[in-house]
Amino acid sequence: MVRPSLNDLAAFAAVASHRSFRSAADVMGVSRSALSHAIIGLEGKLGVRLFNRTTRSVSLTQAGARLLARLDPVLQDFDQALDTVSEERGTPSGTLRINANKSGARILLSAVVPRFLDLYPDVELDLVSEGRLVDIVELGFDAGVRLLDTVPRDMVAVRFGGDVRFIAVAAPSYMGGRATPNTPDELHAHRCIRQRLPSGKRYRWEFSRRGAEIVVDVPGSLTLDDNDLLVQAAVEGRGIAYVPEHFARPFLDSGQLVTVLDDWCPRTPGLALYYPRSRHMPSPLRVFIDLLKQVDGTR
């Protein structure tokens, strides 16, 4: 049997992890056809089929599952060995992939990323911004950024950026002549600007005060999927919007928006960077977290 190369085995592990030739090829920076040829060559060298392939899915055969179970810790040890050499050289290198929501990406870009790139020029930072909560391990990310309350329980979370506050806002032109709501239930008498979540579900507004929690499926004829657009619609007098405070703050300061139900909108735990608990932490992620803690402590 011709022994496979390390590149062949790494290609196999990538496809097995992502269950997709396209996603694995994107992560590895190769073409889909090149990756497919590498897997076909590996199967030829081993004399077994490693994947079941259809036009819509990729799954491991029994032989593939056995190979992955033995190979995965070996590749992690290999990555750890390379990180050790990198640390001895004194300069982390490689690629750091982070999946973040829009708010998290903004904070990282303004406060952390510029300093990180200056300090560690040998690291390529791949920062992907999207609203939906993804499986960072399956998609090949080293870390994710989301609200702390949504971080999966099996992940290690590092909080940053302080608490957040969701507030209900409207333009004075909309509120003029209308009764100001005193409780969340009174929103049913108003026109609200609803939000579509990345999952496709419509967000139900969540309020709390002195231990009482109320969730309201608000009425409204306009639904949007972006906080900036929600604020814009509220400024234009389309109704009441419910958004993170920092999105609305410039318009509150200018008087273009006012708040309602203030005492029903407490602060809640904010953003967190998270990563798998059970995996070796690559050196680029380690120094990124150290810098994030340092920058966050000085803000």
Short mmCIF file of C-alpha atoms in Angstrom, two decimals:
data_model
loop_
_atom_site.label_atom_id
_atom_site.label_comp_id
_atom_site.label_asym_id
_atom_site.label_seq_id
_atom_site.Cartn_x
_atom_site.Cartn_y
_atom_site.Cartn_z
CA MET A 1 0.00 0.00 0.00
CA VAL A 2 1.29 3.46 -0.91
CA ARG A 3 1.36 5.55 2.24
CA PRO A 4 -0.79 8.71 2.00
CA SER A 5 0.75 12.12 2.54
CA LEU A 6 -0.09 14.46 5.40
CA ASN A 7 -1.90 16.71 2.93
CA ASP A 8 -4.10 13.78 1.89
CA LEU A 9 -5.01 13.06 5.50
CA ALA A 10 -5.64 16.74 6.29
CA ALA A 11 -7.95 16.92 3.26
CA PHE A 12 -9.84 13.86 4.50
CA ALA A 13 -10.22 15.37 8.00
CA ALA A 14 -11.51 18.66 6.56
CA VAL A 15 -14.19 16.99 4.44
CA ALA A 16 -15.15 14.71 7.34
CA SER A 17 -15.49 17.70 9.68
CA HIS A 18 -17.54 19.86 7.32
CA ARG A 19 -19.51 17.07 5.61
CA SER A 20 -19.09 19.18 2.50
CA PHE A 21 -16.44 19.34 -0.21
CA ARG A 22 -17.30 22.97 -0.93
CA SER A 23 -16.98 24.16 2.68
CA ALA A 24 -13.80 22.14 3.24
CA ALA A 25 -12.27 23.52 0.05
CA ASP A 26 -13.08 27.09 1.11
CA VAL A 27 -11.42 26.57 4.50
CA MET A 28 -8.33 24.94 2.97
CA GLY A 29 -8.02 27.52 0.22
CA VAL A 30 -8.12 25.00 -2.64
CA SER A 31 -10.55 24.32 -5.45
CA ARG A 32 -13.38 21.85 -4.95
CA SER A 33 -12.12 19.73 -7.84
CA ALA A 34 -8.59 19.58 -6.38
CA LEU A 35 -9.98 18.46 -3.03
CA SER A 36 -12.17 15.85 -4.68
CA HIS A 37 -9.18 14.46 -6.59
CA ALA A 38 -7.17 14.33 -3.35
CA ILE A 39 -9.88 12.27 -1.64
CA ILE A 40 -10.23 9.93 -4.62
CA GLY A 41 -6.46 9.46 -4.57
CA LEU A 42 -6.48 8.75 -0.83
CA GLU A 43 -9.23 6.16 -1.22
CA GLY A 44 -7.21 4.56 -4.00
CA LYS A 45 -4.09 4.37 -1.82
CA LEU A 46 -6.00 2.87 1.10
CA GLY A 47 -8.14 0.58 -1.02
CA VAL A 48 -11.36 1.55 0.76
CA ARG A 49 -14.18 4.04 0.25
CA LEU A 50 -14.15 6.72 2.94
CA PHE A 51 -17.24 8.75 2.03
CA ASN A 52 -20.77 8.14 0.83
CA ARG A 53 -21.47 10.88 -1.71
CA THR A 54 -24.76 12.09 -3.16
CA THR A 55 -25.61 15.32 -4.96
CA ARG A 56 -26.87 16.76 -1.66
CA SER A 57 -24.83 15.18 1.12
CA VAL A 58 -21.49 13.72 2.16
CA SER A 59 -21.23 11.17 4.98
CA LEU A 60 -18.53 8.89 6.34
CA THR A 61 -18.49 5.18 5.63
CA GLN A 62 -17.66 2.85 8.52
CA ALA A 63 -14.05 2.76 7.34
CA GLY A 64 -14.00 6.55 7.14
CA ALA A 65 -15.42 6.92 10.65
CA ARG A 66 -12.78 4.55 12.06
CA LEU A 67 -10.00 6.44 10.29
CA LEU A 68 -11.27 9.80 11.56
CA ALA A 69 -11.47 8.55 15.15
CA ARG A 70 -7.80 7.55 15.06
CA LEU A 71 -6.60 10.44 12.90
CA ASP A 72 -8.23 13.43 14.62
CA PRO A 73 -6.11 13.36 17.82
CA VAL A 74 -2.98 12.80 15.73
CA LEU A 75 -3.67 15.91 13.64
CA GLN A 76 -4.41 17.92 16.81
CA ASP A 77 -1.05 16.80 18.24
CA PHE A 78 0.59 17.82 14.97
CA ASP A 79 -1.02 21.29 15.13
CA GLN A 80 0.08 21.62 18.74
CA ALA A 81 3.66 20.71 17.79
CA LEU A 82 3.69 23.40 15.09
CA ASP A 83 2.30 25.93 17.57
CA THR A 84 5.08 25.05 20.01
CA VAL A 85 7.70 25.75 17.34
CA SER A 86 5.93 28.99 16.47
CA GLU A 87 5.92 30.06 20.12
CA GLU A 88 9.64 29.30 20.45
CA ARG A 89 10.23 31.53 17.46
CA GLY A 90 8.32 34.19 19.37
CA THR A 91 5.84 35.06 16.62
CA PRO A 92 2.50 33.24 16.16
CA SER A 93 1.66 32.45 12.55
CA GLY A 94 -1.06 30.80 10.53
CA THR A 95 -4.74 31.60 10.04
CA LEU A 96 -7.24 32.64 12.72
CA ARG A 97 -10.90 32.24 11.70
CA ILE A 98 -13.59 33.95 13.79
CA ASN A 99 -17.35 33.93 13.15
CA ALA A 100 -19.09 36.94 14.71
CA ASN A 101 -22.41 38.72 14.68
CA LYS A 102 -22.49 42.27 13.33
CA SER A 103 -22.13 43.99 16.71
CA GLY A 104 -19.24 41.77 17.74
CA ALA A 105 -17.44 42.27 14.44
CA ARG A 106 -17.77 46.05 14.79
CA ILE A 107 -16.26 46.06 18.27
CA LEU A 108 -13.41 43.75 17.29
CA LEU A 109 -12.63 45.81 14.18
CA SER A 110 -12.53 49.09 16.08
CA ALA A 111 -10.81 48.02 19.29
CA VAL A 112 -8.80 44.80 18.79
CA VAL A 113 -8.10 43.91 15.17
CA PRO A 114 -5.85 46.88 14.25
CA ARG A 115 -3.53 46.24 17.20
CA PHE A 116 -3.60 42.49 16.62
CA LEU A 117 -2.53 42.82 12.98
CA ASP A 118 0.25 45.24 13.93
CA LEU A 119 1.56 42.94 16.67
CA TYR A 120 1.25 39.67 14.75
CA PRO A 121 1.88 40.29 11.04
CA ASP A 122 2.40 36.57 10.34
CA VAL A 123 -1.21 35.75 11.30
CA GLU A 124 -3.95 35.94 8.67
CA LEU A 125 -7.23 36.95 10.34
CA ASP A 126 -10.43 35.72 8.66
CA LEU A 127 -13.36 37.49 10.35
CA VAL A 128 -16.76 36.40 9.05
CA SER A 129 -19.83 38.43 10.05
CA GLU A 130 -23.27 36.82 9.97
CA GLY A 131 -26.39 36.87 12.08
CA ARG A 132 -27.23 33.19 12.37
CA LEU A 133 -25.71 31.10 15.13
CA VAL A 134 -23.50 28.49 13.45
CA ASP A 135 -21.57 25.42 14.54
CA ILE A 136 -18.07 26.91 14.58
CA VAL A 137 -16.40 23.49 14.80
CA GLU A 138 -18.30 22.05 11.84
CA LEU A 139 -17.57 25.12 9.71
CA GLY A 140 -13.89 25.25 10.59
CA PHE A 141 -13.78 28.38 12.76
CA ASP A 142 -11.40 28.73 15.68
CA ALA A 143 -13.80 30.93 17.66
CA GLY A 144 -17.18 32.64 17.55
CA VAL A 145 -18.67 35.85 18.94
CA ARG A 146 -22.28 36.07 20.09
CA LEU A 147 -24.35 37.30 23.04
CA LEU A 148 -23.32 35.36 26.13
CA ASP A 149 -26.82 33.93 26.61
CA THR A 150 -26.64 32.21 23.21
CA VAL A 151 -23.17 30.65 23.52
CA PRO A 152 -23.39 26.82 23.47
CA ARG A 153 -22.87 25.29 26.91
CA ASP A 154 -19.94 23.11 25.83
CA MET A 155 -17.87 26.16 24.83
CA VAL A 156 -15.44 28.32 26.81
CA ALA A 157 -16.71 31.94 26.82
CA VAL A 158 -14.68 35.12 27.30
CA ARG A 159 -16.91 38.13 27.94
CA PHE A 160 -16.04 41.54 26.52
CA GLY A 161 -17.62 44.87 25.71
CA GLY A 162 -19.72 45.13 28.89
CA ASP A 163 -23.45 44.58 29.31
CA VAL A 164 -26.02 45.39 26.62
CA ARG A 165 -29.47 46.89 26.82
CA PHE A 166 -32.32 46.41 24.39
CA ILE A 167 -34.67 49.40 24.30
CA ALA A 168 -37.97 50.32 22.70
CA VAL A 169 -37.72 53.53 20.67
CA ALA A 170 -39.94 55.65 18.46
CA ALA A 171 -39.87 59.03 16.72
CA PRO A 172 -41.62 61.97 18.43
CA SER A 173 -43.69 62.31 15.24
CA TYR A 174 -45.06 58.79 15.81
CA MET A 175 -45.71 59.22 19.54
CA GLY A 176 -47.45 62.58 19.11
CA GLY A 177 -51.14 62.16 19.86
CA ARG A 178 -50.69 58.52 20.94
CA ALA A 179 -50.81 57.16 24.47
CA THR A 180 -47.37 56.18 25.77
CA PRO A 181 -47.36 52.48 26.73
CA ASN A 182 -46.78 51.84 30.43
CA THR A 183 -46.56 48.05 30.20
CA PRO A 184 -45.36 45.73 27.40
CA ASP A 185 -48.91 44.45 26.89
CA GLU A 186 -49.97 47.97 25.85
CA LEU A 187 -47.77 47.61 22.75
CA HIS A 188 -50.72 45.77 21.21
CA ALA A 189 -52.36 49.20 20.77
CA HIS A 190 -49.38 50.45 18.75
CA ARG A 191 -47.77 49.96 15.36
CA CYS A 192 -44.48 48.12 15.93
CA ILE A 193 -41.57 47.43 13.59
CA ARG A 194 -40.97 43.71 13.91
CA GLN A 195 -37.69 41.86 13.43
CA ARG A 196 -36.95 38.71 11.46
CA LEU A 197 -34.18 36.63 13.06
CA PRO A 198 -31.45 34.95 10.96
CA SER A 199 -33.16 31.61 11.70
CA GLY A 200 -36.21 32.87 9.83
CA LYS A 201 -38.36 33.20 12.95
CA ARG A 202 -39.87 36.51 13.96
CA TYR A 203 -38.43 37.90 17.18
CA ARG A 204 -40.76 38.20 20.15
CA TRP A 205 -39.85 41.20 22.29
CA GLU A 206 -38.59 40.31 25.78
CA PHE A 207 -39.03 42.62 28.77
CA SER A 208 -38.40 42.31 32.50
CA ARG A 209 -38.88 44.39 35.64
CA ARG A 210 -38.32 43.46 39.29
CA GLY A 211 -38.30 39.75 38.49
CA ALA A 212 -41.35 39.85 36.22
CA GLU A 213 -40.67 38.75 32.64
CA ILE A 214 -42.99 39.37 29.70
CA VAL A 215 -42.60 38.19 26.10
CA VAL A 216 -44.73 40.01 23.51
CA ASP A 217 -45.46 39.04 19.92
CA VAL A 218 -45.99 42.65 18.87
CA PRO A 219 -48.31 43.73 16.06
CA GLY A 220 -47.06 45.58 13.00
CA SER A 221 -47.17 45.75 9.22
CA LEU A 222 -43.39 46.08 8.68
CA THR A 223 -40.79 43.39 9.43
CA LEU A 224 -37.03 43.95 8.94
CA ASP A 225 -33.93 41.84 9.55
CA ASP A 226 -31.26 44.42 10.45
CA ASN A 227 -30.89 46.69 13.49
CA ASP A 228 -29.72 49.67 11.44
CA LEU A 229 -32.80 49.35 9.25
CA LEU A 230 -35.05 49.04 12.32
CA VAL A 231 -33.63 52.27 13.70
CA GLN A 232 -34.00 54.01 10.33
CA ALA A 233 -37.65 52.99 10.11
CA ALA A 234 -38.27 54.21 13.65
CA VAL A 235 -36.64 57.58 12.87
CA GLU A 236 -38.95 57.88 9.87
CA GLY A 237 -41.98 57.44 12.15
CA ARG A 238 -42.99 53.95 11.06
CA GLY A 239 -43.63 52.79 14.63
CA ILE A 240 -41.89 51.48 17.75
CA ALA A 241 -38.68 49.46 17.29
CA TYR A 242 -36.83 47.28 19.79
CA VAL A 243 -33.05 47.39 19.30
CA PRO A 244 -29.72 47.31 21.17
CA GLU A 245 -29.20 50.74 22.73
CA HIS A 246 -25.94 51.54 20.93
CA PHE A 247 -27.68 51.35 17.54
CA ALA A 248 -30.21 54.00 18.62
CA ARG A 249 -27.96 56.18 20.81
CA PRO A 250 -26.97 58.81 18.16
CA PHE A 251 -30.65 59.38 17.33
CA LEU A 252 -31.66 59.54 20.99
CA ASP A 253 -28.97 62.16 21.60
CA SER A 254 -30.17 64.22 18.63
CA GLY A 255 -33.82 63.99 19.69
CA GLN A 256 -34.88 62.06 16.58
CA LEU A 257 -35.92 59.15 18.80
CA VAL A 258 -37.36 58.81 22.30
CA THR A 259 -37.56 55.73 24.52
CA VAL A 260 -40.67 54.02 25.83
CA LEU A 261 -41.00 51.36 28.53
CA ASP A 262 -37.61 52.41 29.94
CA ASP A 263 -38.13 50.67 33.28
CA TRP A 264 -38.90 47.39 31.46
CA CYS A 265 -35.53 47.37 29.66
CA PRO A 266 -32.72 46.35 32.06
CA ARG A 267 -29.14 45.61 31.11
CA THR A 268 -28.26 42.01 30.27
CA PRO A 269 -24.96 40.10 29.75
CA GLY A 270 -23.29 41.26 26.55
CA LEU A 271 -20.96 39.70 24.02
CA ALA A 272 -18.56 36.82 24.47
CA LEU A 273 -15.86 35.26 22.33
CA TYR A 274 -16.12 31.48 22.62
CA TYR A 275 -14.13 28.45 21.51
CA PRO A 276 -14.25 24.64 21.91
CA ARG A 277 -13.33 23.40 25.38
CA SER A 278 -11.92 20.07 24.27
CA ARG A 279 -9.57 21.22 21.50
CA HIS A 280 -6.01 22.47 21.62
CA MET A 281 -6.01 26.26 21.43
CA PRO A 282 -3.88 27.46 18.50
CA SER A 283 -1.35 30.17 19.35
CA PRO A 284 -3.03 32.86 17.16
CA LEU A 285 -6.27 32.43 19.13
CA ARG A 286 -4.41 32.48 22.44
CA VAL A 287 -2.72 35.82 21.74
CA PHE A 288 -5.95 37.24 20.28
CA ILE A 289 -7.80 36.45 23.52
CA ASP A 290 -4.97 37.91 25.60
CA LEU A 291 -5.16 41.14 23.59
CA LEU A 292 -8.97 41.19 23.78
CA LYS A 293 -8.82 40.98 27.59
CA GLN A 294 -6.16 43.68 27.71
CA VAL A 295 -8.07 46.08 25.44
CA ASP A 296 -11.40 45.40 27.16
CA GLY A 297 -9.87 46.11 30.55
CA THR A 298 -8.78 49.57 29.45
CA ARG A 299 -12.08 50.65 27.86
#
